Amino acid sequence: MTRDLVLDGWATARANVNIALVKYWGKARASTPDEANLPAVPSLSLTLAGLYTETSARFAPELDADRVTLDGQLLVGEELTRAVALLDALRRTSDLAAPFDVVSTNHVPTAAGLASSASGMAALATAAGRLAGLDPARPDDALLLSRLARIGSGSGARSIFGGWVAWDGPAATPIAPADHLPVEVVIAVVSKGRKAVGSRDAMNHTARTSPYYGPWVAQAHANFDAAVAAVRARDFEAICHAMELSTWRMHAAGMAADPPVFYWQPASLAVLREVEAARRDGIACGATLDAGPNVKVFCRPVDAAGLAGRLTSIPGVEHIFRTTPGEGVSVTIHNDPPRRTDAPEGSPQPHGAVPTGTERP
Ligand code: PMV
């Protein structure tokens, strides 16, 4: 199919972060670059409002190689390699050769305790893809953008779409919109005792050395199917139950690796105990942790303020952050160049120079 390329000017895309309820933890074997980050297990996520990456891109035939700036700093190392892998895949699929000039800004406050690799790769795929004629409003193009984002960061595949999103193959697919059911996510950011191992290294290490990795993979589809059915049925308690099962099982597989992948801090466990106590008090809620010590608690909006209040008083909880379901990617085309700004107040610093991945709390 012939596509309308945007040869002059910029495309600017916005993508929100997402949180997995059912976890992606393990990769299928890849024999070509386009098979990077294919998941060994299906996952289910919720895209979040207001926590996003904004990325502008243009074709830059005058450059020798892709140039990617994140929060005012040139990307280098592993982070640049991931971005270039995504852009290479786009060039292959669109039969293009030109380098891209990319300017990206994270609007994911450090206080939220969330990493921005998923929103970053989804925004990059969408901005560069728009130049190559891909429009996220077209369902087939959105799937292609999801495949491309996945090549940069597995969980990025899900951030192309809003609301409740399933991922079990080359691309993610939306299963229910952001307003499907009323939910809030209360994020308890806890003190970080040591630098966490990045998710990419940690899941590969778990697959190589944990005797529980095989069982983790074997149970994943049943867990995923139960979660998807619960979302479709708007059964909030069943959603929380499936989410917690996936969380404990992912972390158990990691903890059984050699050496263990152990993300929890004492305050993480204190938050989990408080979530149990809240449930005993009749509040429907469920907790999850990713590759870091921060705890994300799903609850109904009516309970969010009370729950946030309970978690604030726990020693070691540094911040409480509240958020709601969010929309999928959006993109515009324009001629004026984006502002090359420094990191916005409260945003994480770019992490391209860090050799071993970053934590995705
Ligand atoms: O896509 P990555 O490399 O950021 O890995 C994400 C791993 C988890 O956050 C722990 C789980 C998930 O499905 O997002």
XYZ file of N, CA, C and O in Angstrom, residues 130-302:
692
model
N 4.292 8.159 11.814
C 3.433 9.144 11.116
C 4.159 9.730 9.909
O 3.569 9.961 8.856
N 5.470 9.984 10.073
C 6.259 10.493 8.944
C 6.255 9.492 7.795
O 6.293 9.869 6.629
N 6.222 8.196 8.166
C 6.220 7.128 7.152
C 4.803 6.808 6.677
O 4.600 5.815 5.968
N 3.822 7.616 7.079
C 2.460 7.467 6.573
C 1.557 6.601 7.427
O 0.442 6.283 7.012
N 2.011 6.221 8.619
C 1.165 5.386 9.494
C 0.315 6.283 10.392
O 0.841 7.204 11.024
N -0.976 5.970 10.459
C -1.906 6.792 11.227
C -2.516 5.937 12.341
O -3.225 4.960 12.042
N -2.275 6.266 13.609
C -2.785 5.419 14.691
C -4.309 5.322 14.737
O -4.854 4.423 15.381
N -4.996 6.238 14.025
C -6.465 6.155 13.988
C -6.932 5.011 13.089
O -8.088 4.604 13.156
N -6.053 4.503 12.232
C -6.413 3.355 11.388
C -6.028 2.076 12.123
O -4.855 1.894 12.496
N -6.975 1.168 12.336
C -6.688 -0.003 13.172
C -5.478 -0.811 12.708
O -4.661 -1.225 13.543
N -5.316 -1.027 11.414
C -4.163 -1.812 10.949
C -2.849 -1.102 11.227
O -1.849 -1.725 11.586
N -2.865 0.212 11.044
C -1.651 0.986 11.315
C -1.333 0.967 12.814
O -0.166 0.895 13.214
N -2.380 1.048 13.644
C -2.144 1.021 15.101
C -1.466 -0.292 15.499
O -0.556 -0.304 16.339
N -1.886 -1.385 14.877
C -1.240 -2.673 15.192
C 0.227 -2.665 14.765
O 1.091 -3.171 15.480
N 0.496 -2.070 13.616
C 1.886 -1.990 13.163
C 2.707 -1.109 14.105
O 3.847 -1.439 14.460
N 2.128 -0.009 14.555
C 2.828 0.857 15.515
C 3.103 0.107 16.816
O 4.159 0.269 17.436
N 2.143 -0.728 17.222
C 2.332 -1.512 18.447
C 3.503 -2.494 18.279
O 4.323 -2.655 19.184
N 3.588 -3.124 17.108
C 4.732 -4.036 16.832
C 6.044 -3.277 16.902
O 7.036 -3.779 17.447
N 6.048 -2.072 16.323
C 7.285 -1.284 16.303
C 7.679 -0.851 17.714
O 8.842 -0.969 18.112
N 6.701 -0.374 18.484
C 6.991 0.048 19.861
C 7.547 -1.126 20.653
O 8.466 -0.971 21.471
N 7.005 -2.313 20.422
C 7.464 -3.527 21.121
C 8.948 -3.789 20.889
O 9.658 -4.255 21.773
N 9.412 -3.472 19.692
C 10.823 -3.731 19.386
C 11.724 -2.832 20.248
O 12.805 -3.233 20.653
N 11.233 -1.638 20.586
C 11.993 -0.774 21.498
C 11.886 -1.213 22.945
O 12.869 -1.244 23.679
N 10.695 -1.554 23.373
C 10.447 -1.982 24.761
C 9.168 -2.808 24.751
O 8.134 -2.330 24.273
N 9.227 -4.027 25.263
C 8.083 -4.932 25.185
C 6.791 -4.262 25.630
O 5.791 -4.226 24.890
N 6.812 -3.675 26.819
C 5.588 -3.089 27.355
C 5.130 -1.881 26.535
O 3.985 -1.449 26.648
N 6.001 -1.333 25.707
C 5.635 -0.225 24.829
C 4.538 -0.610 23.845
O 3.756 0.241 23.416
N 4.466 -1.906 23.491
C 3.424 -2.375 22.567
C 2.036 -1.998 23.083
O 1.124 -1.701 22.305
N 1.877 -2.015 24.436
C 0.551 -1.786 25.023
C 0.203 -0.303 25.094
O -0.984 0.049 25.166
N 1.213 0.583 25.135
C 0.931 2.009 25.323
C 0.405 2.686 24.056
O 0.033 3.860 24.102
N 0.370 1.977 22.926
C -0.263 2.549 21.725
C -1.758 2.739 21.969
O -2.368 3.680 21.453
N -2.334 1.869 22.788
C -3.792 1.843 22.963
C -4.197 2.404 24.326
O -3.444 2.317 25.294
N -5.415 2.920 24.401
C -5.939 3.408 25.669
C -6.672 2.305 26.419
O -6.954 1.243 25.876
N -6.965 2.577 27.669
C -7.796 1.678 28.465
C -7.126 0.345 28.751
O -5.937 0.276 29.037
N -7.931 -0.733 28.627
C -7.500 -2.084 28.981
C -6.944 -2.764 27.734
O -7.637 -2.822 26.709
N -5.741 -3.250 27.828
C -5.016 -3.693 26.632
C -4.413 -5.072 26.867
O -3.771 -5.322 27.896
N -4.626 -5.965 25.895
C -4.037 -7.315 25.967
C -2.865 -7.395 25.000
O -2.878 -6.762 23.936
N -1.868 -8.184 25.377
C -0.703 -8.358 24.501
C -0.267 -9.813 24.555
O 0.121 -10.292 25.607
N -0.367 -10.481 23.423
C -0.014 -11.904 23.381
C 0.496 -12.260 21.990
O -0.073 -13.110 21.313
N 1.521 -11.575 21.544
C 2.041 -11.860 20.212
C 2.803 -10.673 19.689
O 3.302 -9.861 20.474
N 2.870 -10.503 18.381
C 3.664 -9.401 17.830
C 3.160 -8.022 18.262
O 3.951 -7.122 18.489
N 1.834 -7.867 18.351
C 1.269 -6.559 18.712
C 0.252 -6.724 19.831
O -0.299 -7.803 20.035
N 0.012 -5.617 20.550
C -1.048 -5.606 21.567
C -2.384 -5.291 20.899
O -2.426 -4.798 19.766
N -3.485 -5.568 21.616
C -4.814 -5.216 21.110
C -5.653 -4.633 22.254
O -5.589 -5.134 23.377
N -6.441 -3.599 21.956
C -7.289 -3.026 23.008
C -8.458 -3.959 23.284
O -9.020 -4.528 22.339
N -8.814 -4.150 24.566
C -9.995 -4.985 24.839
C -11.150 -4.200 25.460
O -12.284 -4.641 25.375
N -10.878 -3.074 26.054
C -11.966 -2.247 26.590
C -11.450 -0.812 26.751
O -10.283 -0.605 27.099
N -12.325 0.178 26.505
C -11.866 1.575 26.565
C -11.621 2.057 27.989
O -11.990 1.396 28.972
N -11.017 3.237 28.073
C -10.618 3.789 29.376
C -11.818 3.958 30.319
O -11.681 3.829 31.534
N -12.993 4.246 29.762
C -14.160 4.482 30.630
C -14.990 3.209 30.844
O -16.144 3.287 31.276
N -14.385 2.056 30.558
C -15.101 0.781 30.666
C -15.616 0.534 32.086
O -16.721 0.034 32.284
N -14.777 0.834 33.072
C -15.272 0.753 34.448
C -14.533 1.764 35.313
O -13.375 2.098 35.015
N -15.190 2.286 36.353
C -14.563 3.325 37.171
C -13.463 2.730 38.053
O -13.730 1.847 38.868
N -12.256 3.199 37.852
C -11.143 2.690 38.649
C -10.114 3.804 38.840
O -10.010 4.708 38.008
N -9.433 3.779 39.973
C -8.284 4.658 40.193
C -7.106 3.796 40.580
O -7.281 2.705 41.144
N -5.922 4.303 40.286
C -4.707 3.618 40.707
C -3.975 4.539 41.675
O -3.658 5.680 41.340
N -3.778 4.049 42.892
C -3.048 4.798 43.918
C -1.644 4.198 43.974
O -1.487 3.004 44.230
N -0.653 5.023 43.700
C 0.728 4.522 43.628
C 1.459 4.943 44.896
O 1.538 6.135 45.212
N 1.972 3.958 45.630
C 2.764 4.241 46.829
C 4.238 4.120 46.447
O 4.727 3.029 46.163
N 4.922 5.257 46.418
C 6.350 5.266 46.082
C 7.122 5.091 47.390
O 6.968 5.895 48.310
N 7.912 4.025 47.476
C 8.632 3.736 48.731
C 10.117 3.995 48.545
O 10.611 4.097 47.436
N 10.820 4.076 49.670
C 12.259 4.364 49.608
C 12.980 3.234 48.874
O 12.626 2.066 48.992
N 13.985 3.616 48.128
C 14.709 2.629 47.322
C 16.030 2.310 48.011
O 16.923 3.137 48.063
N 16.140 1.090 48.521
C 17.341 0.703 49.266
C 18.521 0.414 48.364
O 19.665 0.656 48.724
N 18.271 -0.109 47.183
C 19.378 -0.389 46.259
C 18.863 -0.197 44.840
O 17.661 -0.177 44.610
N 19.775 -0.077 43.927
C 19.363 0.099 42.538
C 18.758 -1.204 42.037
O 19.336 -2.273 42.162
N 17.583 -1.102 41.484
C 16.905 -2.300 40.989
C 17.553 -2.772 39.692
O 18.157 -1.998 38.968
N 17.411 -4.053 39.435
C 17.859 -4.603 38.144
C 16.774 -4.316 37.122
O 15.587 -4.499 37.397
N 17.156 -3.862 35.946
C 16.179 -3.545 34.911
C 15.384 -4.770 34.501
O 15.850 -5.907 34.593
N 14.157 -4.513 34.010
C 13.244 -5.622 33.715
C 13.804 -6.546 32.640
O 13.646 -7.767 32.714
N 14.463 -5.980 31.638
C 14.955 -6.810 30.532
C 15.977 -7.829 31.051
O 15.855 -9.031 30.807
N 16.973 -7.351 31.813
C 17.983 -8.266 32.357
C 17.334 -9.228 33.343
O 17.650 -10.409 33.381
N 16.433 -8.696 34.177
C 15.866 -9.524 35.249
C 15.009 -10.651 34.689
O 15.054 -11.785 35.183
N 14.240 -10.378 33.647
C 13.385 -11.467 33.139
C 14.223 -12.510 32.402
O 13.950 -13.711 32.499
N 15.285 -12.075 31.726
C 16.163 -13.051 31.070
C 16.885 -13.907 32.106
O 17.028 -15.122 31.937
N 17.313 -13.268 33.185
C 18.000 -13.991 34.258
C 17.038 -14.988 34.932
O 17.416 -16.121 35.243
N 15.796 -14.561 35.140
C 14.786 -15.464 35.719
C 14.588 -16.672 34.804
O 14.552 -17.823 35.265
N 14.481 -16.414 33.512
C 14.255 -17.515 32.564
C 15.429 -18.497 32.582
O 15.239 -19.709 32.482
N 16.633 -17.962 32.740
C 17.828 -18.829 32.706
C 18.022 -19.620 33.989
O 18.463 -20.758 33.953
N 17.691 -19.021 35.140
C 18.152 -19.641 36.390
C 17.050 -20.016 37.385
O 17.345 -20.668 38.377
N 15.806 -19.601 37.166
C 14.779 -19.911 38.169
C 14.064 -21.225 37.835
O 13.533 -21.379 36.734
N 14.020 -22.165 38.798
C 13.268 -23.398 38.544
C 11.766 -23.147 38.433
O 11.017 -24.009 37.980
N 11.327 -21.951 38.833
C 9.899 -21.626 38.763
C 9.518 -20.924 37.468
O 8.355 -20.565 37.283
N 10.503 -20.701 36.590
C 10.165 -20.008 35.343
C 9.230 -20.852 34.463
O 8.240 -20.338 33.934
N 9.539 -22.137 34.351
C 8.682 -23.028 33.544
C 7.242 -23.025 34.059
O 6.294 -22.789 33.293
N 7.053 -23.278 35.373
C 5.686 -23.212 35.918
C 5.029 -21.838 35.727
O 3.821 -21.744 35.517
N 5.837 -20.769 35.837
C 5.289 -19.418 35.614
C 4.687 -19.312 34.211
O 3.558 -18.847 34.016
N 5.440 -19.782 33.223
C 4.958 -19.716 31.844
C 3.725 -20.621 31.680
O 2.739 -20.240 31.036
N 3.785 -21.804 32.328
C 2.689 -22.781 32.153
C 1.357 -22.247 32.679
O 0.299 -22.558 32.118
N 1.384 -21.428 33.747
C 0.120 -20.957 34.313
C -0.362 -19.639 33.712
O -1.465 -19.173 34.009
N 0.482 -19.030 32.886
C 0.220 -17.642 32.483
C -1.073 -17.482 31.677
O -1.806 -16.501 31.859
N -1.358 -18.432 30.782
C -2.551 -18.257 29.959
C -3.841 -18.325 30.779
O -4.771 -17.549 30.550
N -3.873 -19.241 31.750
C -5.082 -19.355 32.585
C -5.291 -18.063 33.382
O -6.415 -17.545 33.494
N -4.190 -17.530 33.920
C -4.243 -16.279 34.678
C -4.739 -15.126 33.789
O -5.637 -14.340 34.158
N -4.188 -15.063 32.589
C -4.556 -14.013 31.618
C -6.029 -14.141 31.229
O -6.777 -13.150 31.233
N -6.453 -15.383 30.908
C -7.851 -15.583 30.485
C -8.816 -15.146 31.590
O -9.852 -14.518 31.321
N -8.464 -15.481 32.837
C -9.332 -15.089 33.958
C -9.391 -13.567 34.082
O -10.465 -12.984 34.319
N -8.254 -12.909 33.893
C -8.222 -11.448 34.018
C -9.025 -10.790 32.895
O -9.785 -9.841 33.130
N -8.860 -11.289 31.672
C -9.596 -10.700 30.547
C -11.108 -10.889 30.753
O -11.903 -9.955 30.550
N -11.483 -12.080 31.195
C -12.917 -12.331 31.443
C -13.432 -11.391 32.532
O -14.545 -10.850 32.424
N -12.626 -11.167 33.551
C -13.046 -10.288 34.654
C -13.204 -8.849 34.164
O -14.145 -8.148 34.547
N -12.279 -8.399 33.305
C -12.394 -7.038 32.760
C -13.669 -6.947 31.924
O -14.459 -6.009 32.077
N -13.874 -7.937 31.055
C -15.066 -7.886 30.181
C -16.339 -7.859 31.019
O -17.303 -7.179 30.679
N -16.337 -8.614 32.130
C -17.531 -8.690 32.990
C -17.618 -7.512 33.963
O -18.549 -7.435 34.763
N -16.639 -6.618 33.920
C -16.546 -5.490 34.869
C -16.602 -5.987 36.320
O -17.222 -5.364 37.186
N -15.959 -7.129 36.546
C -15.948 -7.721 37.890
C -14.681 -7.253 38.596
O -13.610 -7.864 38.482
N -14.801 -6.143 39.320
C -13.616 -5.488 39.863
C -12.843 -6.383 40.829
O -11.608 -6.429 40.809
N -13.564 -7.118 41.673
C -12.853 -7.971 42.635
C -12.096 -9.089 41.925
O -10.970 -9.437 42.297
N -12.701 -9.651 40.867
C -11.999 -10.705 40.114
C -10.790 -10.141 39.364
O -9.766 -10.821 39.218
N -10.898 -8.897 38.912
C -9.743 -8.249 38.267
C -8.592 -8.162 39.269
O -7.445 -8.521 38.977
N -8.918 -7.673 40.473
C -7.877 -7.524 41.503
C -7.271 -8.881 41.861
O -6.051 -8.997 42.054
N -8.103 -9.892 41.941
C -7.607 -11.224 42.306
C -6.631 -11.741 41.245
O -5.523 -12.201 41.572
N -7.019 -11.642 39.989
C -6.143 -12.122 38.904
C -4.842 -11.316 38.865
O -3.757 -11.859 38.634
N -4.954 -10.021 39.117
C -3.755 -9.160 39.119
C -2.797 -9.574 40.232
O -1.578 -9.680 40.007
N -3.321 -9.816 41.403
C -2.439 -10.187 42.514
C -1.795 -11.552 42.263
O -0.608 -11.743 42.534
N -2.571 -12.502 41.726
C -1.974 -13.814 41.421
C -0.785 -13.646 40.472
O 0.289 -14.226 40.686
N -0.988 -12.874 39.412
C 0.093 -12.685 38.445
C 1.302 -12.026 39.119
O 2.453 -12.410 38.879
N 1.018 -11.049 39.975
C 2.107 -10.325 40.633
C 2.922 -11.238 41.523
O 4.153 -11.286 41.441
N 2.234 -11.977 42.405
C 2.996 -12.838 43.347
C 3.762 -13.905 42.580
O 4.889 -14.252 42.922
N 3.152 -14.435 41.529
C 3.815 -15.510 40.789
C 5.021 -14.986 39.997
O 6.049 -15.648 39.934
N 4.888 -13.811 39.406
C 6.055 -13.230 38.717
C 7.187 -12.988 39.702
O 8.349 -13.344 39.441
N 6.858 -12.396 40.845
C 7.916 -12.090 41.819
C 8.476 -13.360 42.432
O 9.683 -13.449 42.696
N 7.631 -14.370 42.633
C 8.132 -15.636 43.177
C 9.117 -16.276 42.202
O 10.168 -16.795 42.614
N 8.806 -16.225 40.921
C 9.735 -16.791 39.925
C 11.065 -16.045 39.987
O 12.137 -16.658 39.955
N 11.008 -14.727 40.112
C 12.236 -13.930 40.197
C 13.019 -14.207 41.477
O 14.239 -14.343 41.457
N 12.296 -14.312 42.584
C 12.978 -14.534 43.871
C 13.681 -15.883 43.896
O 14.627 -16.089 44.655
N 13.196 -16.828 43.086
C 13.795 -18.168 43.048
C 14.945 -18.256 42.043
O 15.523 -19.323 41.863
N 15.273 -17.139 41.378
C 16.417 -17.138 40.452
C 17.717 -17.153 41.255
O 17.726 -16.954 42.475
N 18.813 -17.378 40.600
C 20.119 -17.464 41.269
C 21.132 -16.567 40.562
O 21.545 -16.885 39.463
N 21.557 -15.437 41.183
C 21.062 -14.878 42.442
C 19.639 -14.354 42.279
O 19.208 -14.083 41.155
N 18.926 -14.189 43.413
C 17.511 -13.813 43.314
C 17.289 -12.412 42.745
O 18.114 -11.525 42.924
N 16.163 -12.264 42.087
C 15.675 -10.938 41.682
C 14.640 -10.569 42.729
O 13.556 -11.150 42.765
N 14.988 -9.663 43.603
C 14.144 -9.374 44.769
C 13.950 -7.866 44.844
O 14.851 -7.135 45.229
N 12.766 -7.398 44.473
C 12.538 -5.962 44.343
C 11.932 -5.320 45.586
O 11.942 -4.107 45.719
N 11.345 -6.124 46.465
C 10.541 -5.528 47.523
C 11.413 -4.909 48.609
O 12.458 -5.435 48.976
N 10.936 -3.820 49.161
C 11.522 -3.184 50.335
C 10.562 -3.408 51.500
O 9.393 -3.742 51.289
N 11.054 -3.209 52.742
C 10.146 -3.363 53.885
C 8.856 -2.544 53.728
O 7.759 -3.026 54.042
N 8.999 -1.335 53.201
C 7.796 -0.500 53.057
C 6.842 -1.061 51.996
O 5.627 -0.843 52.080
N 7.397 -1.802 51.007
C 6.509 -2.420 50.006
C 5.570 -3.392 50.719
O 4.356 -3.408 50.491
N 6.168 -4.216 51.592
C 5.377 -5.216 52.311
C 4.387 -4.536 53.267
O 3.238 -4.984 53.410
N 4.826 -3.442 53.888
C 3.912 -2.719 54.788
C 2.695 -2.206 54.011
O 1.558 -2.253 54.512
N 2.923 -1.742 52.785
C 1.801 -1.269 51.963
C 0.880 -2.450 51.623
O -0.355 -2.336 51.707
N 1.485 -3.591 51.283
C 0.658 -4.762 50.942
C -0.200 -5.178 52.137
O -1.364 -5.555 51.983
N 0.378 -5.117 53.338
C -0.393 -5.468 54.542
C -1.564 -4.497 54.734
O -2.654 -4.892 55.154
N -1.320 -3.221 54.447
C -2.379 -2.214 54.612
C -3.484 -2.434 53.577
O -4.667 -2.216 53.870
N -3.097 -2.884 52.388
C -4.100 -3.200 51.358
C -4.977 -4.361 51.839
O -6.205 -4.332 51.689
N -4.340 -5.357 52.458
C -5.118 -6.474 53.023
C -6.074 -5.969 54.107
O -7.238 -6.369 54.164
N -5.552 -5.065 54.941
C -6.386 -4.532 56.028
C -7.565 -3.747 55.458
O -8.699 -3.848 55.950
N -7.289 -2.979 54.394
C -8.375 -2.208 53.766
C -9.442 -3.153 53.220
O -10.647 -2.895 53.339
N -8.986 -4.254 52.655
C -9.958 -5.234 52.119
C -10.798 -5.825 53.246
O -12.000 -6.013 53.094
N -10.135 -6.088 54.378
C -10.910 -6.610 55.527
C -11.946 -5.586 55.983
O -12.994 -5.945 56.510
N -11.629 -4.303 55.772
C -12.580 -3.239 56.142
C -13.650 -3.028 55.068
O -14.407 -2.051 55.128
N -13.635 -3.872 54.046
C -14.709 -3.817 53.048
C -14.387 -2.994 51.820
O -15.269 -2.757 50.984
N -13.131 -2.516 51.678
C -12.761 -1.728 50.497
C -12.249 -2.680 49.417
O -11.284 -3.419 49.644
N -12.880 -2.668 48.262
C -12.411 -3.521 47.159
C -11.146 -2.899 46.582
O -11.156 -1.747 46.131
N -10.045 -3.634 46.630
C -8.793 -3.114 46.085
C -7.823 -4.264 45.849
O -8.020 -5.374 46.360
N -6.796 -3.999 45.061
C -5.787 -5.017 44.785
C -4.471 -4.330 44.483
O -4.459 -3.197 43.995
N -3.372 -5.027 44.783
C -2.055 -4.401 44.667
C -1.208 -5.102 43.621
O -1.393 -6.288 43.339
N -0.262 -4.348 43.072
C 0.706 -4.958 42.158
C 2.041 -4.233 42.249
O 2.097 -3.055 42.627
N 3.122 -4.976 41.952
C 4.475 -4.402 41.873
C 5.104 -4.880 40.573
O 4.850 -6.000 40.133
N 5.936 -4.033 39.976
C 6.664 -4.430 38.764
C 8.147 -4.576 39.119
O 8.458 -5.036 40.205
N 9.035 -4.173 38.220
C 10.457 -4.389 38.487
C 11.005 -3.284 39.386
O 11.913 -2.536 39.021
N 10.446 -3.179 40.574
C 10.841 -2.155 41.531
C 10.002 -2.291 42.789
O 9.100 -3.133 42.843
N 10.302 -1.470 43.813
C 9.644 -1.650 45.110
C 8.316 -0.918 45.283
O 7.663 -1.066 46.320
N 7.917 -0.117 44.291
C 6.700 0.687 44.471
C 5.453 -0.144 44.260
O 5.441 -1.053 43.442
N 4.421 0.196 45.034
C 3.192 -0.604 44.994
C 2.089 0.224 44.352
O 1.885 1.391 44.711
N 1.411 -0.377 43.373
C 0.286 0.277 42.718
C -0.987 -0.404 43.184
O -1.108 -1.621 43.065
N -1.908 0.382 43.695
C -3.136 -0.180 44.250
C -4.318 0.247 43.394
O -4.547 1.448 43.187
N -5.042 -0.729 42.874
C -6.251 -0.466 42.097
C -7.434 -0.410 43.049
O -7.565 -1.279 43.922
N -8.276 0.595 42.876
C -9.467 0.686 43.719
C -10.565 1.424 42.969
O -10.328 1.937 41.870
N -11.733 1.496 43.586
C -12.797 2.283 42.978
C -12.564 3.766 43.327
O -12.058 4.070 44.413
N -12.947 4.674 42.414
C -12.688 6.100 42.666
C -13.216 6.567 44.020
O -12.573 7.374 44.702
N -14.361 6.040 44.431
C -14.960 6.479 45.691
C -14.070 6.138 46.889
O -14.114 6.818 47.923
